[in-house]
Amino acid sequence: MSKEDFDSYSDEEEVEFISRSQIKRETQEFQEMGEQLVEMSKNQLANIPLNQELSEAIVLARRLKSREAKRRQIQFIGKLLRNTDMEPIHQAIEKIRTQGQRHQLYRQQSIDWAERICQEGPGIVEEFLAEFYHGDRQQLRQLQRAATKEAAANAKLEDDKKTAKAQFAKLQQCLLEAMELQ
């Protein structure tokens, strides 16, 4: 073989070398993605674009009780994921993750708002409604009065705090719903 033949051969076909370590890392990533998919709720999975075979494999993995069988099924899911376009799946999972983070943030904010409403009174209800206009003014005022009344009554009776907690939870849930509608 002449030098020209060798140079033309190497230019035409460039072979991409992937190390065994890289292949193992990628396999591990696909298996971890499979585990995440198995752990998701049905509603979350409905929002992820999966082919029929992958969906059936995930449903089967959820039903398995044996740890070893589940491990093998997750490996199989990882194998199926290798042959799937991952970009839409990554986007859908990221969207679900950010929705979950946003929900956690709203939940914490609703607790803070509920505490302020119980402590500071009806003026804070108006402040909340100025920021989150989807709230039900009448319901919020009723819940604020009931929570304040229960808190005052239970301040005297330290034993019975269940009703105050229930009123606070109702108020917090109402605030959370208004925030999520925003």
mmCIF file of N, CA and C in Angstrom, residues 21-147:
data_model
loop_
_atom_site.group_PDB
_atom_site.id
_atom_site.type_symbol
_atom_site.label_atom_id
_atom_site.label_comp_id
_atom_site.label_asym_id
_atom_site.label_seq_id
_atom_site.Cartn_x
_atom_site.Cartn_y
_atom_site.Cartn_z
ATOM 1 N N SER A 21 -15.075 2.606 29.254
ATOM 2 C CA SER A 21 -15.525 3.395 30.402
ATOM 3 C C SER A 21 -16.646 4.336 29.989
ATOM 4 N N GLN A 22 -16.503 4.951 28.823
ATOM 5 C CA GLN A 22 -17.541 5.847 28.327
ATOM 6 C C GLN A 22 -18.841 5.088 28.064
ATOM 7 N N ILE A 23 -18.720 3.900 27.505
ATOM 8 C CA ILE A 23 -19.903 3.082 27.247
ATOM 9 C C ILE A 23 -20.589 2.707 28.563
ATOM 10 N N LYS A 24 -19.795 2.372 29.578
ATOM 11 C CA LYS A 24 -20.365 2.037 30.886
ATOM 12 C C LYS A 24 -21.052 3.242 31.517
ATOM 13 N N ARG A 25 -20.456 4.430 31.394
ATOM 14 C CA ARG A 25 -21.072 5.640 31.938
ATOM 15 C C ARG A 25 -22.414 5.912 31.256
ATOM 16 N N GLU A 26 -22.435 5.786 29.932
ATOM 17 C CA GLU A 26 -23.680 6.023 29.197
ATOM 18 C C GLU A 26 -24.741 4.997 29.589
ATOM 19 N N THR A 27 -24.341 3.744 29.732
ATOM 20 C CA THR A 27 -25.271 2.695 30.144
ATOM 21 C C THR A 27 -25.838 3.008 31.520
ATOM 22 N N GLN A 28 -24.982 3.457 32.433
ATOM 23 C CA GLN A 28 -25.423 3.817 33.782
ATOM 24 C C GLN A 28 -26.409 4.989 33.740
ATOM 25 N N GLU A 29 -26.149 5.980 32.888
ATOM 26 C CA GLU A 29 -27.054 7.128 32.752
ATOM 27 C C GLU A 29 -28.421 6.682 32.262
ATOM 28 N N PHE A 30 -28.452 5.766 31.293
ATOM 29 C CA PHE A 30 -29.734 5.277 30.779
ATOM 30 C C PHE A 30 -30.482 4.489 31.840
ATOM 31 N N GLN A 31 -29.763 3.715 32.643
ATOM 32 C CA GLN A 31 -30.416 2.967 33.712
ATOM 33 C C GLN A 31 -30.981 3.910 34.774
ATOM 34 N N GLU A 32 -30.231 4.956 35.100
ATOM 35 C CA GLU A 32 -30.726 5.936 36.074
ATOM 36 C C GLU A 32 -31.959 6.649 35.539
ATOM 37 N N MET A 33 -31.953 6.960 34.246
ATOM 38 C CA MET A 33 -33.125 7.572 33.621
ATOM 39 C C MET A 33 -34.310 6.603 33.700
ATOM 40 N N GLY A 34 -34.040 5.311 33.483
ATOM 41 C CA GLY A 34 -35.087 4.296 33.604
ATOM 42 C C GLY A 34 -35.653 4.230 35.004
ATOM 43 N N GLU A 35 -34.787 4.314 36.013
ATOM 44 C CA GLU A 35 -35.250 4.329 37.402
ATOM 45 C C GLU A 35 -36.142 5.533 37.672
ATOM 46 N N GLN A 36 -35.750 6.700 37.164
ATOM 47 C CA GLN A 36 -36.568 7.898 37.336
ATOM 48 C C GLN A 36 -37.935 7.710 36.708
ATOM 49 N N LEU A 37 -37.964 7.125 35.518
ATOM 50 C CA LEU A 37 -39.241 6.913 34.836
ATOM 51 C C LEU A 37 -40.119 5.934 35.604
ATOM 52 N N VAL A 38 -39.520 4.890 36.178
ATOM 53 C CA VAL A 38 -40.293 3.907 36.940
ATOM 54 C C VAL A 38 -40.874 4.550 38.200
ATOM 55 N N GLU A 39 -40.153 5.481 38.811
ATOM 56 C CA GLU A 39 -40.595 6.106 40.054
ATOM 57 C C GLU A 39 -41.616 7.223 39.846
ATOM 58 N N MET A 40 -41.818 7.662 38.617
ATOM 59 C CA MET A 40 -42.756 8.751 38.354
ATOM 60 C C MET A 40 -44.199 8.270 38.476
ATOM 61 N N SER A 41 -45.090 9.220 38.748
ATOM 62 C CA SER A 41 -46.508 8.888 38.828
ATOM 63 C C SER A 41 -47.072 8.686 37.424
ATOM 64 N N LYS A 42 -48.267 8.126 37.362
ATOM 65 C CA LYS A 42 -48.916 7.904 36.064
ATOM 66 C C LYS A 42 -49.175 9.220 35.347
ATOM 67 N N ASN A 43 -49.564 10.243 36.091
ATOM 68 C CA ASN A 43 -49.828 11.555 35.487
ATOM 69 C C ASN A 43 -48.559 12.154 34.899
ATOM 70 N N GLN A 44 -47.461 12.009 35.597
ATOM 71 C CA GLN A 44 -46.200 12.534 35.084
ATOM 72 C C GLN A 44 -45.760 11.767 33.845
ATOM 73 N N LEU A 45 -45.916 10.441 33.862
ATOM 74 C CA LEU A 45 -45.527 9.632 32.705
ATOM 75 C C LEU A 45 -46.391 9.937 31.485
ATOM 76 N N ALA A 46 -47.628 10.325 31.714
ATOM 77 C CA ALA A 46 -48.522 10.645 30.595
ATOM 78 C C ALA A 46 -47.995 11.844 29.805
ATOM 79 N N ASN A 47 -47.215 12.700 30.450
ATOM 80 C CA ASN A 47 -46.675 13.895 29.790
ATOM 81 C C ASN A 47 -45.331 13.652 29.119
ATOM 82 N N ILE A 48 -44.830 12.427 29.186
ATOM 83 C CA ILE A 48 -43.526 12.113 28.591
ATOM 84 C C ILE A 48 -43.749 11.283 27.328
ATOM 85 N N PRO A 49 -43.149 11.698 26.217
ATOM 86 C CA PRO A 49 -43.340 10.967 24.957
ATOM 87 C C PRO A 49 -42.534 9.663 24.936
ATOM 88 N N LEU A 50 -43.220 8.558 25.227
ATOM 89 C CA LEU A 50 -42.576 7.240 25.259
ATOM 90 C C LEU A 50 -43.236 6.338 24.211
ATOM 91 N N ASN A 51 -42.432 5.471 23.615
ATOM 92 C CA ASN A 51 -43.024 4.520 22.677
ATOM 93 C C ASN A 51 -43.728 3.410 23.455
ATOM 94 N N GLN A 52 -44.506 2.600 22.749
ATOM 95 C CA GLN A 52 -45.337 1.574 23.378
ATOM 96 C C GLN A 52 -44.508 0.555 24.156
ATOM 97 N N GLU A 53 -43.421 0.091 23.574
ATOM 98 C CA GLU A 53 -42.596 -0.927 24.217
ATOM 99 C C GLU A 53 -41.981 -0.395 25.519
ATOM 100 N N LEU A 54 -41.540 0.845 25.500
ATOM 101 C CA LEU A 54 -40.946 1.454 26.691
ATOM 102 C C LEU A 54 -42.005 1.649 27.776
ATOM 103 N N SER A 55 -43.188 2.083 27.390
ATOM 104 C CA SER A 55 -44.282 2.262 28.364
ATOM 105 C C SER A 55 -44.637 0.945 29.029
ATOM 106 N N GLU A 56 -44.725 -0.115 28.230
ATOM 107 C CA GLU A 56 -45.059 -1.427 28.782
ATOM 108 C C GLU A 56 -43.960 -1.923 29.719
ATOM 109 N N ALA A 57 -42.718 -1.670 29.381
ATOM 110 C CA ALA A 57 -41.593 -2.089 30.237
ATOM 111 C C ALA A 57 -41.634 -1.340 31.575
ATOM 112 N N ILE A 58 -42.000 -0.087 31.547
ATOM 113 C CA ILE A 58 -42.090 0.701 32.788
ATOM 114 C C ILE A 58 -43.228 0.184 33.661
ATOM 115 N N VAL A 59 -44.381 -0.105 33.051
ATOM 116 C CA VAL A 59 -45.514 -0.636 33.808
ATOM 117 C C VAL A 59 -45.142 -1.972 34.445
ATOM 118 N N LEU A 60 -44.445 -2.825 33.693
ATOM 119 C CA LEU A 60 -44.019 -4.111 34.234
ATOM 120 C C LEU A 60 -43.043 -3.923 35.398
ATOM 121 N N ALA A 61 -42.106 -2.997 35.268
ATOM 122 C CA ALA A 61 -41.132 -2.755 36.341
ATOM 123 C C ALA A 61 -41.826 -2.306 37.620
ATOM 124 N N ARG A 62 -42.899 -1.563 37.502
ATOM 125 C CA ARG A 62 -43.634 -1.122 38.694
ATOM 126 C C ARG A 62 -44.310 -2.280 39.408
ATOM 127 N N ARG A 63 -44.729 -3.269 38.651
ATOM 128 C CA ARG A 63 -45.451 -4.395 39.247
ATOM 129 C C ARG A 63 -44.524 -5.395 39.920
ATOM 130 N N LEU A 64 -43.272 -5.423 39.536
ATOM 131 C CA LEU A 64 -42.343 -6.420 40.058
ATOM 132 C C LEU A 64 -42.032 -6.161 41.531
ATOM 133 N N LYS A 65 -42.043 -7.238 42.299
ATOM 134 C CA LYS A 65 -41.749 -7.141 43.734
ATOM 135 C C LYS A 65 -40.310 -7.539 44.045
ATOM 136 N N SER A 66 -39.789 -8.482 43.306
ATOM 137 C CA SER A 66 -38.432 -8.971 43.540
ATOM 138 C C SER A 66 -37.418 -7.898 43.164
ATOM 139 N N ARG A 67 -36.485 -7.665 44.050
ATOM 140 C CA ARG A 67 -35.485 -6.630 43.808
ATOM 141 C C ARG A 67 -34.628 -6.947 42.590
ATOM 142 N N GLU A 68 -34.235 -8.205 42.459
ATOM 143 C CA GLU A 68 -33.391 -8.614 41.335
ATOM 144 C C GLU A 68 -34.146 -8.524 40.008
ATOM 145 N N ALA A 69 -35.389 -8.922 40.021
ATOM 146 C CA ALA A 69 -36.194 -8.836 38.795
ATOM 147 C C ALA A 69 -36.387 -7.382 38.383
ATOM 148 N N LYS A 70 -36.608 -6.532 39.365
ATOM 149 C CA LYS A 70 -36.780 -5.102 39.078
ATOM 150 C C LYS A 70 -35.486 -4.512 38.525
ATOM 151 N N ARG A 71 -34.340 -4.928 39.084
ATOM 152 C CA ARG A 71 -33.054 -4.447 38.597
ATOM 153 C C ARG A 71 -32.843 -4.832 37.135
ATOM 154 N N ARG A 72 -33.167 -6.082 36.808
ATOM 155 C CA ARG A 72 -33.014 -6.539 35.424
ATOM 156 C C ARG A 72 -33.967 -5.795 34.488
ATOM 157 N N GLN A 73 -35.173 -5.533 34.967
ATOM 158 C CA GLN A 73 -36.142 -4.807 34.139
ATOM 159 C C GLN A 73 -35.672 -3.373 33.896
ATOM 160 N N ILE A 74 -35.070 -2.756 34.893
ATOM 161 C CA ILE A 74 -34.541 -1.396 34.719
ATOM 162 C C ILE A 74 -33.374 -1.412 33.745
ATOM 163 N N GLN A 75 -32.571 -2.464 33.791
ATOM 164 C CA GLN A 75 -31.508 -2.597 32.789
ATOM 165 C C GLN A 75 -32.104 -2.693 31.392
ATOM 166 N N PHE A 76 -33.191 -3.435 31.259
ATOM 167 C CA PHE A 76 -33.856 -3.563 29.967
ATOM 168 C C PHE A 76 -34.413 -2.207 29.520
ATOM 169 N N ILE A 77 -34.979 -1.464 30.446
ATOM 170 C CA ILE A 77 -35.487 -0.121 30.123
ATOM 171 C C ILE A 77 -34.335 0.760 29.644
ATOM 172 N N GLY A 78 -33.189 0.662 30.301
ATOM 173 C CA GLY A 78 -32.009 1.410 29.864
ATOM 174 C C GLY A 78 -31.604 1.037 28.452
ATOM 175 N N LYS A 79 -31.690 -0.244 28.137
ATOM 176 C CA LYS A 79 -31.361 -0.710 26.787
ATOM 177 C C LYS A 79 -32.343 -0.124 25.774
ATOM 178 N N LEU A 80 -33.614 -0.088 26.126
ATOM 179 C CA LEU A 80 -34.612 0.500 25.231
ATOM 180 C C LEU A 80 -34.387 2.002 25.051
ATOM 181 N N LEU A 81 -33.947 2.651 26.125
ATOM 182 C CA LEU A 81 -33.705 4.098 26.048
ATOM 183 C C LEU A 81 -32.529 4.414 25.129
ATOM 184 N N ARG A 82 -31.561 3.503 25.038
ATOM 185 C CA ARG A 82 -30.417 3.737 24.153
ATOM 186 C C ARG A 82 -30.844 3.893 22.703
ATOM 187 N N ASN A 83 -31.918 3.222 22.335
ATOM 188 C CA ASN A 83 -32.397 3.259 20.962
ATOM 189 C C ASN A 83 -33.517 4.276 20.759
ATOM 190 N N THR A 84 -33.702 5.167 21.713
ATOM 191 C CA THR A 84 -34.780 6.149 21.664
ATOM 192 C C THR A 84 -34.196 7.550 21.585
ATOM 193 N N ASP A 85 -34.907 8.439 20.913
ATOM 194 C CA ASP A 85 -34.508 9.841 20.878
ATOM 195 C C ASP A 85 -34.745 10.438 22.264
ATOM 196 N N MET A 86 -33.682 10.816 22.937
ATOM 197 C CA MET A 86 -33.764 11.234 24.334
ATOM 198 C C MET A 86 -34.118 12.705 24.528
ATOM 199 N N GLU A 87 -33.951 13.523 23.509
ATOM 200 C CA GLU A 87 -34.178 14.966 23.675
ATOM 201 C C GLU A 87 -35.606 15.284 24.140
ATOM 202 N N PRO A 88 -36.661 14.743 23.488
ATOM 203 C CA PRO A 88 -38.013 15.050 23.971
ATOM 204 C C PRO A 88 -38.265 14.527 25.386
ATOM 205 N N ILE A 89 -37.662 13.386 25.721
ATOM 206 C CA ILE A 89 -37.841 12.823 27.062
ATOM 207 C C ILE A 89 -37.163 13.705 28.098
ATOM 208 N N HIS A 90 -35.930 14.168 27.804
ATOM 209 C CA HIS A 90 -35.230 15.067 28.723
ATOM 210 C C HIS A 90 -36.019 16.365 28.921
ATOM 211 N N GLN A 91 -36.552 16.908 27.857
ATOM 212 C CA GLN A 91 -37.327 18.147 27.956
ATOM 213 C C GLN A 91 -38.569 17.944 28.821
ATOM 214 N N ALA A 92 -39.270 16.829 28.620
ATOM 215 C CA ALA A 92 -40.474 16.565 29.399
ATOM 216 C C ALA A 92 -40.145 16.364 30.880
ATOM 217 N N ILE A 93 -39.050 15.651 31.163
ATOM 218 C CA ILE A 93 -38.657 15.438 32.561
ATOM 219 C C ILE A 93 -38.248 16.747 33.206
ATOM 220 N N GLU A 94 -37.523 17.577 32.486
ATOM 221 C CA GLU A 94 -37.122 18.881 33.026
ATOM 222 C C GLU A 94 -38.341 19.763 33.308
ATOM 223 N N LYS A 95 -39.326 19.690 32.436
ATOM 224 C CA LYS A 95 -40.562 20.461 32.643
ATOM 225 C C LYS A 95 -41.273 19.984 33.908
ATOM 226 N N ILE A 96 -41.337 18.668 34.104
ATOM 227 C CA ILE A 96 -41.967 18.113 35.304
ATOM 228 C C ILE A 96 -41.182 18.536 36.547
ATOM 229 N N ARG A 97 -39.862 18.499 36.456
ATOM 230 C CA ARG A 97 -39.009 18.872 37.590
ATOM 231 C C ARG A 97 -39.212 20.346 37.968
ATOM 232 N N THR A 98 -39.273 21.227 36.985
ATOM 233 C CA THR A 98 -39.460 22.651 37.289
ATOM 234 C C THR A 98 -40.856 22.914 37.831
ATOM 235 N N GLN A 99 -41.856 22.153 37.350
ATOM 236 C CA GLN A 99 -43.201 22.305 37.905
ATOM 237 C C GLN A 99 -43.218 21.892 39.370
ATOM 238 N N GLY A 100 -42.505 20.828 39.689
ATOM 239 C CA GLY A 100 -42.428 20.381 41.075
ATOM 240 C C GLY A 100 -41.736 21.401 41.963
ATOM 241 N N GLN A 101 -40.673 22.007 41.453
ATOM 242 C CA GLN A 101 -39.971 23.037 42.218
ATOM 243 C C GLN A 101 -40.868 24.258 42.416
ATOM 244 N N ARG A 102 -41.604 24.619 41.364
ATOM 245 C CA ARG A 102 -42.505 25.766 41.468
ATOM 246 C C ARG A 102 -43.617 25.486 42.477
ATOM 247 N N HIS A 103 -44.119 24.244 42.469
ATOM 248 C CA HIS A 103 -45.163 23.882 43.421
ATOM 249 C C HIS A 103 -44.638 23.954 44.861
ATOM 250 N N GLN A 104 -43.426 23.493 45.087
ATOM 251 C CA GLN A 104 -42.818 23.580 46.417
ATOM 252 C C GLN A 104 -42.681 25.037 46.856
ATOM 253 N N LEU A 105 -42.262 25.880 45.935
ATOM 254 C CA LEU A 105 -42.130 27.301 46.237
ATOM 255 C C LEU A 105 -43.483 27.897 46.595
ATOM 256 N N TYR A 106 -44.506 27.586 45.807
ATOM 257 C CA TYR A 106 -45.857 28.082 46.096
ATOM 258 C C TYR A 106 -46.356 27.568 47.436
ATOM 259 N N ARG A 107 -46.058 26.305 47.741
ATOM 260 C CA ARG A 107 -46.505 25.748 49.016
ATOM 261 C C ARG A 107 -45.878 26.512 50.181
ATOM 262 N N GLN A 108 -44.586 26.797 50.108
ATOM 263 C CA GLN A 108 -43.927 27.544 51.177
ATOM 264 C C GLN A 108 -44.471 28.967 51.261
ATOM 265 N N GLN A 109 -44.670 29.595 50.106
ATOM 266 C CA GLN A 109 -45.223 30.947 50.101
ATOM 267 C C GLN A 109 -46.633 30.962 50.682
ATOM 268 N N SER A 110 -47.431 29.935 50.380
ATOM 269 C CA SER A 110 -48.799 29.902 50.903
ATOM 270 C C SER A 110 -48.792 29.748 52.421
ATOM 271 N N ILE A 111 -47.850 29.001 52.950
ATOM 272 C CA ILE A 111 -47.742 28.875 54.410
ATOM 273 C C ILE A 111 -47.372 30.222 55.020
ATOM 274 N N ASP A 112 -46.418 30.914 54.400
ATOM 275 C CA ASP A 112 -46.021 32.234 54.896
ATOM 276 C C ASP A 112 -47.191 33.216 54.840
ATOM 277 N N TRP A 113 -47.912 33.217 53.714
ATOM 278 C CA TRP A 113 -49.070 34.117 53.584
ATOM 279 C C TRP A 113 -50.141 33.768 54.616
ATOM 280 N N ALA A 114 -50.391 32.475 54.841
ATOM 281 C CA ALA A 114 -51.411 32.062 55.807
ATOM 282 C C ALA A 114 -51.040 32.519 57.213
ATOM 283 N N GLU A 115 -49.777 32.400 57.571
ATOM 284 C CA GLU A 115 -49.335 32.873 58.886
ATOM 285 C C GLU A 115 -49.528 34.379 59.013
ATOM 286 N N ARG A 116 -49.156 35.116 57.963
ATOM 287 C CA ARG A 116 -49.332 36.573 57.994
ATOM 288 C C ARG A 116 -50.802 36.955 58.078
ATOM 289 N N ILE A 117 -51.654 36.258 57.329
ATOM 290 C CA ILE A 117 -53.081 36.570 57.350
ATOM 291 C C ILE A 117 -53.669 36.297 58.721
ATOM 292 N N CYS A 118 -53.271 35.196 59.356
ATOM 293 C CA CYS A 118 -53.782 34.877 60.692
ATOM 294 C C CYS A 118 -53.298 35.881 61.730
ATOM 295 N N GLN A 119 -52.067 36.368 61.591
ATOM 296 C CA GLN A 119 -51.507 37.275 62.582
ATOM 297 C C GLN A 119 -51.918 38.729 62.356
ATOM 298 N N GLU A 120 -51.910 39.169 61.103
ATOM 299 C CA GLU A 120 -52.083 40.594 60.826
ATOM 300 C C GLU A 120 -53.496 40.990 60.419
ATOM 301 N N GLY A 121 -54.345 40.039 60.050
ATOM 302 C CA GLY A 121 -55.736 40.355 59.801
ATOM 303 C C GLY A 121 -56.115 40.607 58.353
ATOM 304 N N PRO A 122 -57.286 41.234 58.172
ATOM 305 C CA PRO A 122 -57.890 41.381 56.839
ATOM 306 C C PRO A 122 -57.095 42.262 55.865
ATOM 307 N N GLY A 123 -56.277 43.154 56.339
ATOM 308 C CA GLY A 123 -55.490 43.998 55.446
ATOM 309 C C GLY A 123 -54.534 43.188 54.584
ATOM 310 N N ILE A 124 -54.027 42.101 55.136
ATOM 311 C CA ILE A 124 -53.106 41.250 54.400
ATOM 312 C C ILE A 124 -53.849 40.463 53.322
ATOM 313 N N VAL A 125 -55.140 40.181 53.550
ATOM 314 C CA VAL A 125 -55.936 39.506 52.516
ATOM 315 C C VAL A 125 -55.970 40.371 51.263
ATOM 316 N N GLU A 126 -56.166 41.674 51.444
ATOM 317 C CA GLU A 126 -56.190 42.590 50.300
ATOM 318 C C GLU A 126 -54.824 42.655 49.619
ATOM 319 N N GLU A 127 -53.778 42.633 50.407
ATOM 320 C CA GLU A 127 -52.428 42.641 49.844
ATOM 321 C C GLU A 127 -52.172 41.370 49.030
ATOM 322 N N PHE A 128 -52.628 40.236 49.566
ATOM 323 C CA PHE A 128 -52.480 38.985 48.826
ATOM 324 C C PHE A 128 -53.260 39.029 47.513
ATOM 325 N N LEU A 129 -54.484 39.530 47.567
ATOM 326 C CA LEU A 129 -55.321 39.571 46.360
ATOM 327 C C LEU A 129 -54.784 40.564 45.337
ATOM 328 N N ALA A 130 -54.051 41.564 45.787
ATOM 329 C CA ALA A 130 -53.430 42.481 44.833
ATOM 330 C C ALA A 130 -52.332 41.768 44.042
ATOM 331 N N GLU A 131 -51.646 40.843 44.701
ATOM 332 C CA GLU A 131 -50.574 40.115 44.034
ATOM 333 C C GLU A 131 -51.091 38.902 43.265
ATOM 334 N N PHE A 132 -52.027 38.171 43.866
ATOM 335 C CA PHE A 132 -52.595 36.966 43.252
ATOM 336 C C PHE A 132 -54.093 37.181 43.078
ATOM 337 N N TYR A 133 -54.470 37.741 41.978
ATOM 338 C CA TYR A 133 -55.838 38.198 41.755
ATOM 339 C C TYR A 133 -56.834 37.069 41.506
ATOM 340 N N HIS A 134 -56.400 35.834 41.409
ATOM 341 C CA HIS A 134 -57.319 34.720 41.182
ATOM 342 C C HIS A 134 -57.930 34.202 42.483
ATOM 343 N N GLY A 135 -57.543 34.767 43.600
ATOM 344 C CA GLY A 135 -58.057 34.304 44.879
ATOM 345 C C GLY A 135 -59.503 34.699 45.079
ATOM 346 N N ASP A 136 -60.208 33.907 45.862
ATOM 347 C CA ASP A 136 -61.608 34.172 46.190
ATOM 348 C C ASP A 136 -61.650 35.033 47.451
ATOM 349 N N ARG A 137 -61.961 36.308 47.264
ATOM 350 C CA ARG A 137 -61.933 37.282 48.351
ATOM 351 C C ARG A 137 -62.818 36.850 49.519
ATOM 352 N N GLN A 138 -64.053 36.462 49.213
ATOM 353 C CA GLN A 138 -64.997 36.106 50.265
ATOM 354 C C GLN A 138 -64.521 34.879 51.038
ATOM 355 N N GLN A 139 -64.086 33.874 50.333
ATOM 356 C CA GLN A 139 -63.610 32.665 50.996
ATOM 357 C C GLN A 139 -62.375 32.953 51.845
ATOM 358 N N LEU A 140 -61.451 33.756 51.319
ATOM 359 C CA LEU A 140 -60.254 34.089 52.087
ATOM 360 C C LEU A 140 -60.602 34.842 53.366
ATOM 361 N N ARG A 141 -61.526 35.780 53.277
ATOM 362 C CA ARG A 141 -61.925 36.531 54.486
ATOM 363 C C ARG A 141 -62.583 35.619 55.508
ATOM 364 N N GLN A 142 -63.459 34.700 55.032
ATOM 365 C CA GLN A 142 -64.108 33.769 55.950
ATOM 366 C C GLN A 142 -63.078 32.868 56.628
ATOM 367 N N LEU A 143 -62.163 32.364 55.839
ATOM 368 C CA LEU A 143 -61.129 31.498 56.404
ATOM 369 C C LEU A 143 -60.217 32.264 57.355
ATOM 370 N N GLN A 144 -59.925 33.510 57.032
ATOM 371 C CA GLN A 144 -59.086 34.338 57.915
ATOM 372 C C GLN A 144 -59.774 34.561 59.252
ATOM 373 N N ARG A 145 -61.071 34.885 59.206
ATOM 374 C CA ARG A 145 -61.815 35.102 60.464
ATOM 375 C C ARG A 145 -61.884 33.814 61.278
ATOM 376 N N ALA A 146 -62.180 32.691 60.610
ATOM 377 C CA ALA A 146 -62.304 31.413 61.331
ATOM 378 C C ALA A 146 -60.960 30.996 61.924
ATOM 379 N N ALA A 147 -59.875 31.158 61.172
ATOM 380 C CA ALA A 147 -58.556 30.781 61.680
ATOM 381 C C ALA A 147 -58.150 31.661 62.850
#
